[in-house]
Amino acid sequence: ILIGHTASSIKDVHQTSYNGGLFNNPQQTSGVELQANFLSQILSAALEGRNSIKVWSETGEWLWIFIWSLVGANLAWKLRSPEGSVLSMLAIAFSIKGFCYLAFVVGGWWLPVVPPILSLFGSGSAILFYRARLQEEFKRSTEFLQSVIDAIPDPVFVKDINHRRIVLNQAYCRFIGYPLEELLSKTDYDLFSQEQADIFWNHDELVFQQNQQQETEETFTDASGVTHVIASKRSLHKDGAGNIFLVGVIRDITERKKMEKQLKQLASELELE
């Protein structure tokens, strides 16, 4: 038997998670009622074998919260769709709630529920906003690059770090012999021979790795089957959000190479005479 006061005027009242929600005026619990509940838990554990409430250490709880923060960030980064990310995080949040409920019912473990869910959505939302900023900056950068290279008479291409064409001018399309939509949807390996595509990929990768301007001479076969000798100049550019672009300018030197070859043959013939 416990004897105590339940009147609010005694000022021995306490707010607990059982006293109501966020939007109403909860009825507080008196101290003697709290003691009765504590005593009931102890007696049930001793007489009925009921599991006593167990909690993790503070380090364990922080680690639990941090893990779900990483999950939210990784999920938002890998999934391209914001809707898919939000739905996935909602499913995970319900899974966390269900797991904590089972842990309490079966093993008597009192695990944090709200903090890991908040960290899950917090880190996921931060990554979603960051990706949105990158995409917006990427769009502005490509539009600016497009406006600049359209005024250049030489063929110009712009690639991302995955070697995908993202911006091309009309001079490049005419030179290669394919429409713009087809060029943007294909890689070098779809357009050129394996040997030529390997050379282009290696030259691009060298610029990405060394971050230095490179000038090279290459050969390629256009859509009509004509082989050209080209001089290419490649350099890297970075926008305000940190996106890296490879910009290449091409010049057809086929006729110059033919003339050089003819002059060498003529010089050799004169020497023989």
Short mmCIF file of C-alpha atoms in Angstrom, two decimals:
data_model
loop_
_atom_site.label_atom_id
_atom_site.label_comp_id
_atom_site.label_asym_id
_atom_site.label_seq_id
_atom_site.Cartn_x
_atom_site.Cartn_y
_atom_site.Cartn_z
CA ILE A 1 0.00 0.00 0.00
CA LEU A 2 1.34 3.38 -0.99
CA ILE A 3 0.08 6.50 0.68
CA GLY A 4 0.51 9.89 -0.97
CA HIS A 5 -1.14 12.96 -2.41
CA THR A 6 -2.66 13.26 -5.90
CA ALA A 7 -3.86 16.85 -5.61
CA SER A 8 -2.19 19.27 -8.04
CA SER A 9 -1.92 21.86 -5.29
CA ILE A 10 0.81 19.76 -3.62
CA LYS A 11 2.94 20.34 -6.73
CA ASP A 12 4.11 16.73 -6.78
CA VAL A 13 3.05 16.14 -10.39
CA HIS A 14 5.07 15.09 -13.42
CA GLN A 15 4.76 15.06 -17.19
CA THR A 16 5.20 11.63 -18.82
CA SER A 17 4.73 10.18 -22.29
CA TYR A 18 1.33 8.81 -21.23
CA ASN A 19 -0.17 12.18 -20.36
CA GLY A 20 -1.36 13.25 -23.82
CA GLY A 21 -0.30 14.61 -27.17
CA LEU A 22 1.21 17.83 -28.44
CA PHE A 23 -1.99 19.76 -29.07
CA ASN A 24 -4.00 19.28 -25.88
CA ASN A 25 -3.64 20.09 -22.20
CA PRO A 26 -2.42 16.83 -20.63
CA GLN A 27 -3.32 15.58 -17.18
CA GLN A 28 -0.08 15.28 -15.25
CA THR A 29 0.81 12.23 -13.16
CA SER A 30 1.33 12.52 -9.42
CA GLY A 31 4.48 11.29 -7.76
CA VAL A 32 2.73 8.53 -5.83
CA GLU A 33 1.30 7.14 -9.08
CA LEU A 34 4.76 7.06 -10.59
CA GLN A 35 6.08 5.20 -7.58
CA ALA A 36 3.19 2.73 -7.88
CA ASN A 37 4.07 2.05 -11.50
CA PHE A 38 7.74 1.59 -10.68
CA LEU A 39 6.87 -0.81 -7.87
CA SER A 40 4.51 -2.72 -10.15
CA GLN A 41 7.30 -3.25 -12.65
CA ILE A 42 9.66 -4.52 -9.95
CA LEU A 43 7.08 -6.90 -8.45
CA SER A 44 6.09 -8.24 -11.89
CA ALA A 45 9.73 -8.92 -12.69
CA ALA A 46 10.29 -10.72 -9.37
CA LEU A 47 7.02 -12.71 -9.09
CA GLU A 48 5.94 -13.29 -12.70
CA GLY A 49 9.29 -13.34 -14.48
CA ARG A 50 8.39 -10.28 -16.52
CA ASN A 51 11.29 -8.69 -18.33
CA SER A 52 12.47 -5.51 -16.77
CA ILE A 53 12.98 -2.47 -18.98
CA LYS A 54 16.49 -2.33 -20.38
CA VAL A 55 18.24 0.49 -22.20
CA TRP A 56 21.42 0.89 -24.19
CA SER A 57 24.37 2.92 -23.08
CA GLU A 58 24.52 6.52 -24.23
CA THR A 59 27.23 5.58 -26.75
CA GLY A 60 25.04 2.81 -28.15
CA GLU A 61 22.09 5.16 -28.58
CA TRP A 62 24.21 7.77 -30.36
CA LEU A 63 25.59 5.06 -32.64
CA TRP A 64 22.03 3.86 -33.37
CA ILE A 65 20.99 7.38 -34.35
CA PHE A 66 24.14 7.96 -36.41
CA ILE A 67 23.64 4.74 -38.40
CA TRP A 68 20.16 5.80 -39.50
CA SER A 69 21.51 9.21 -40.41
CA LEU A 70 23.98 7.52 -42.75
CA VAL A 71 21.21 5.36 -44.18
CA GLY A 72 19.09 8.42 -44.99
CA ALA A 73 21.98 10.26 -46.64
CA ASN A 74 23.08 7.23 -48.67
CA LEU A 75 19.52 6.51 -49.77
CA ALA A 76 18.88 10.06 -50.96
CA TRP A 77 22.22 10.16 -52.79
CA LYS A 78 21.71 6.90 -54.70
CA LEU A 79 18.04 7.32 -55.61
CA ARG A 80 17.62 9.95 -58.32
CA SER A 81 13.91 10.46 -57.72
CA PRO A 82 12.96 12.66 -54.72
CA GLU A 83 9.58 10.90 -54.56
CA GLY A 84 11.28 7.51 -54.40
CA SER A 85 13.63 8.73 -51.67
CA VAL A 86 10.78 10.05 -49.53
CA LEU A 87 8.73 6.86 -49.91
CA SER A 88 11.76 4.72 -49.06
CA MET A 89 12.50 6.81 -45.96
CA LEU A 90 8.85 6.51 -44.86
CA ALA A 91 9.04 2.72 -45.21
CA ILE A 92 12.27 2.65 -43.19
CA ALA A 93 10.71 4.89 -40.52
CA PHE A 94 7.80 2.46 -40.07
CA SER A 95 10.31 -0.40 -39.94
CA ILE A 96 12.26 1.36 -37.18
CA LYS A 97 9.06 1.89 -35.21
CA GLY A 98 8.04 -1.75 -35.63
CA PHE A 99 11.48 -3.03 -34.66
CA CYS A 100 11.58 -0.90 -31.51
CA TYR A 101 8.08 -2.07 -30.56
CA LEU A 102 9.05 -5.73 -30.96
CA ALA A 103 12.27 -5.16 -29.03
CA PHE A 104 10.25 -3.69 -26.15
CA VAL A 105 7.53 -6.37 -26.15
CA VAL A 106 9.82 -9.36 -26.60
CA GLY A 107 13.00 -8.36 -24.83
CA GLY A 108 12.05 -5.38 -22.71
CA TRP A 109 14.46 -3.08 -24.59
CA TRP A 110 13.57 0.61 -24.57
CA LEU A 111 15.15 1.87 -27.78
CA PRO A 112 15.09 5.41 -29.20
CA VAL A 113 12.41 5.78 -31.89
CA VAL A 114 11.98 9.47 -32.68
CA PRO A 115 15.69 10.51 -32.81
CA PRO A 116 16.71 7.92 -35.45
CA ILE A 117 13.66 8.76 -37.58
CA LEU A 118 14.46 12.48 -37.34
CA SER A 119 18.09 11.84 -38.26
CA LEU A 120 16.98 9.62 -41.16
CA PHE A 121 14.77 12.34 -42.65
CA GLY A 122 17.13 15.15 -41.70
CA SER A 123 20.18 13.73 -43.46
CA GLY A 124 18.07 12.53 -46.41
CA SER A 125 16.48 15.96 -46.85
CA ALA A 126 19.88 17.66 -46.70
CA ILE A 127 21.20 15.42 -49.48
CA LEU A 128 18.05 15.93 -51.57
CA PHE A 129 18.43 19.72 -51.34
CA TYR A 130 22.14 19.42 -52.17
CA ARG A 131 21.41 17.27 -55.24
CA ALA A 132 18.72 19.72 -56.35
CA ARG A 133 21.26 22.55 -56.11
CA LEU A 134 23.80 20.55 -58.12
CA GLN A 135 21.25 19.79 -60.81
CA GLU A 136 20.13 23.40 -61.05
CA GLU A 137 23.72 24.61 -61.29
CA PHE A 138 24.44 21.88 -63.82
CA LYS A 139 21.50 23.02 -65.95
CA ARG A 140 22.62 26.66 -65.86
CA SER A 141 26.18 25.65 -66.73
CA THR A 142 25.15 23.53 -69.71
CA GLU A 143 22.88 26.28 -71.01
CA PHE A 144 25.74 28.79 -70.73
CA LEU A 145 28.18 26.43 -72.43
CA GLN A 146 25.68 25.77 -75.20
CA SER A 147 25.25 29.48 -75.87
CA VAL A 148 29.03 29.94 -75.99
CA ILE A 149 29.99 27.01 -78.23
CA ASP A 150 27.18 27.64 -80.72
CA ALA A 151 29.07 30.75 -81.79
CA ILE A 152 32.28 28.79 -82.46
CA PRO A 153 32.73 27.61 -86.08
CA ASP A 154 34.93 24.64 -85.10
CA PRO A 155 33.36 21.41 -83.80
CA VAL A 156 33.11 21.57 -80.00
CA PHE A 157 32.03 18.91 -77.50
CA VAL A 158 31.50 18.95 -73.73
CA LYS A 159 31.62 15.77 -71.62
CA ASP A 160 30.98 15.00 -67.96
CA ILE A 161 33.26 12.94 -65.70
CA ASN A 162 31.58 9.76 -66.99
CA HIS A 163 32.71 10.59 -70.56
CA ARG A 164 29.14 11.27 -71.66
CA ARG A 165 28.46 14.07 -74.15
CA ILE A 166 26.23 16.69 -72.55
CA VAL A 167 26.68 19.71 -74.86
CA LEU A 168 27.53 19.81 -78.58
CA ASN A 169 27.45 22.55 -81.18
CA GLN A 170 25.98 22.15 -84.65
CA ALA A 171 29.44 22.21 -86.23
CA TYR A 172 30.30 19.04 -84.29
CA CYS A 173 27.08 17.34 -85.39
CA ARG A 174 27.73 18.17 -89.06
CA PHE A 175 31.33 17.02 -88.81
CA ILE A 176 30.49 13.67 -87.19
CA GLY A 177 27.47 13.19 -89.45
CA TYR A 178 24.82 12.39 -86.82
CA PRO A 179 21.91 14.48 -85.44
CA LEU A 180 22.28 16.05 -82.00
CA GLU A 181 19.75 13.77 -80.28
CA GLU A 182 21.54 10.65 -81.49
CA LEU A 183 24.98 11.91 -80.47
CA LEU A 184 23.83 12.77 -76.94
CA SER A 185 22.39 9.29 -76.44
CA LYS A 186 25.46 7.38 -77.63
CA THR A 187 29.02 6.88 -76.43
CA ASP A 188 32.22 6.87 -78.46
CA TYR A 189 32.02 3.07 -78.56
CA ASP A 190 28.60 3.31 -80.25
CA LEU A 191 29.87 5.68 -82.94
CA PHE A 192 33.45 4.70 -83.70
CA SER A 193 35.55 1.58 -83.96
CA GLN A 194 36.92 -0.04 -80.81
CA GLU A 195 40.43 1.24 -81.53
CA GLN A 196 39.30 4.82 -82.17
CA ALA A 197 36.96 4.84 -79.17
CA ASP A 198 39.75 3.58 -76.88
CA ILE A 199 42.02 6.40 -78.03
CA PHE A 200 39.33 9.05 -77.39
CA TRP A 201 38.53 7.60 -73.96
CA ASN A 202 42.21 7.49 -72.93
CA HIS A 203 42.84 11.07 -74.05
CA ASP A 204 39.76 12.29 -72.15
CA GLU A 205 40.72 10.36 -69.03
CA LEU A 206 44.25 11.79 -69.10
CA VAL A 207 42.82 15.32 -68.95
CA PHE A 208 40.49 14.37 -66.08
CA GLN A 209 43.34 12.84 -64.09
CA GLN A 210 46.03 15.45 -64.71
CA ASN A 211 43.74 18.51 -64.89
CA GLN A 212 45.93 19.92 -67.63
CA GLN A 213 45.16 21.04 -71.16
CA GLN A 214 46.07 18.44 -73.75
CA GLU A 215 46.56 18.75 -77.52
CA THR A 216 46.49 15.55 -79.57
CA GLU A 217 46.14 14.30 -83.13
CA GLU A 218 43.65 11.50 -83.80
CA THR A 219 41.78 9.81 -86.62
CA PHE A 220 38.11 8.93 -86.78
CA THR A 221 35.58 7.70 -89.29
CA ASP A 222 32.40 9.75 -89.72
CA ALA A 223 28.86 8.50 -90.41
CA SER A 224 29.47 8.32 -94.19
CA GLY A 225 32.61 6.19 -93.75
CA VAL A 226 35.16 8.92 -94.47
CA THR A 227 38.27 8.86 -92.26
CA HIS A 228 39.53 12.23 -90.99
CA VAL A 229 42.70 13.33 -89.25
CA ILE A 230 41.88 15.79 -86.48
CA ALA A 231 43.73 17.98 -84.01
CA SER A 232 41.93 18.10 -80.64
CA LYS A 233 42.44 20.46 -77.73
CA ARG A 234 40.94 19.37 -74.40
CA SER A 235 40.69 21.26 -71.09
CA LEU A 236 38.70 21.07 -67.83
CA HIS A 237 36.20 23.59 -66.49
CA LYS A 238 34.34 23.70 -63.16
CA ASP A 239 31.08 25.48 -62.34
CA GLY A 240 29.99 27.08 -59.06
CA ALA A 241 28.61 23.81 -57.65
CA GLY A 242 31.82 21.88 -58.35
CA ASN A 243 30.63 20.04 -61.47
CA ILE A 244 33.57 19.25 -63.74
CA PHE A 245 33.32 19.43 -67.53
CA LEU A 246 35.75 18.45 -70.26
CA VAL A 247 35.61 20.86 -73.19
CA GLY A 248 37.13 19.75 -76.48
CA VAL A 249 37.70 21.71 -79.68
CA ILE A 250 38.33 19.84 -82.94
CA ARG A 251 40.01 20.99 -86.14
CA ASP A 252 40.07 18.92 -89.32
CA ILE A 253 43.69 18.67 -90.52
CA THR A 254 43.14 15.94 -93.11
CA GLU A 255 44.07 18.13 -96.07
CA ARG A 256 47.09 19.53 -94.27
CA LYS A 257 48.34 16.02 -93.54
CA LYS A 258 47.85 15.04 -97.18
CA MET A 259 49.86 18.06 -98.30
CA GLU A 260 52.63 17.27 -95.80
CA LYS A 261 52.76 13.72 -97.08
CA GLN A 262 52.95 14.92 -100.70
CA LEU A 263 55.70 17.36 -99.87
CA LYS A 264 57.71 14.60 -98.15
CA GLN A 265 57.31 12.37 -101.20
CA LEU A 266 58.34 15.20 -103.48
CA ALA A 267 61.39 15.95 -101.34
CA SER A 268 62.39 12.28 -101.41
CA GLU A 269 62.05 12.18 -105.21
CA LEU A 270 64.20 15.30 -105.60
CA GLU A 271 66.90 13.80 -103.37
CA LEU A 272 66.95 10.65 -105.53
CA GLU A 273 67.40 12.73 -108.68
#
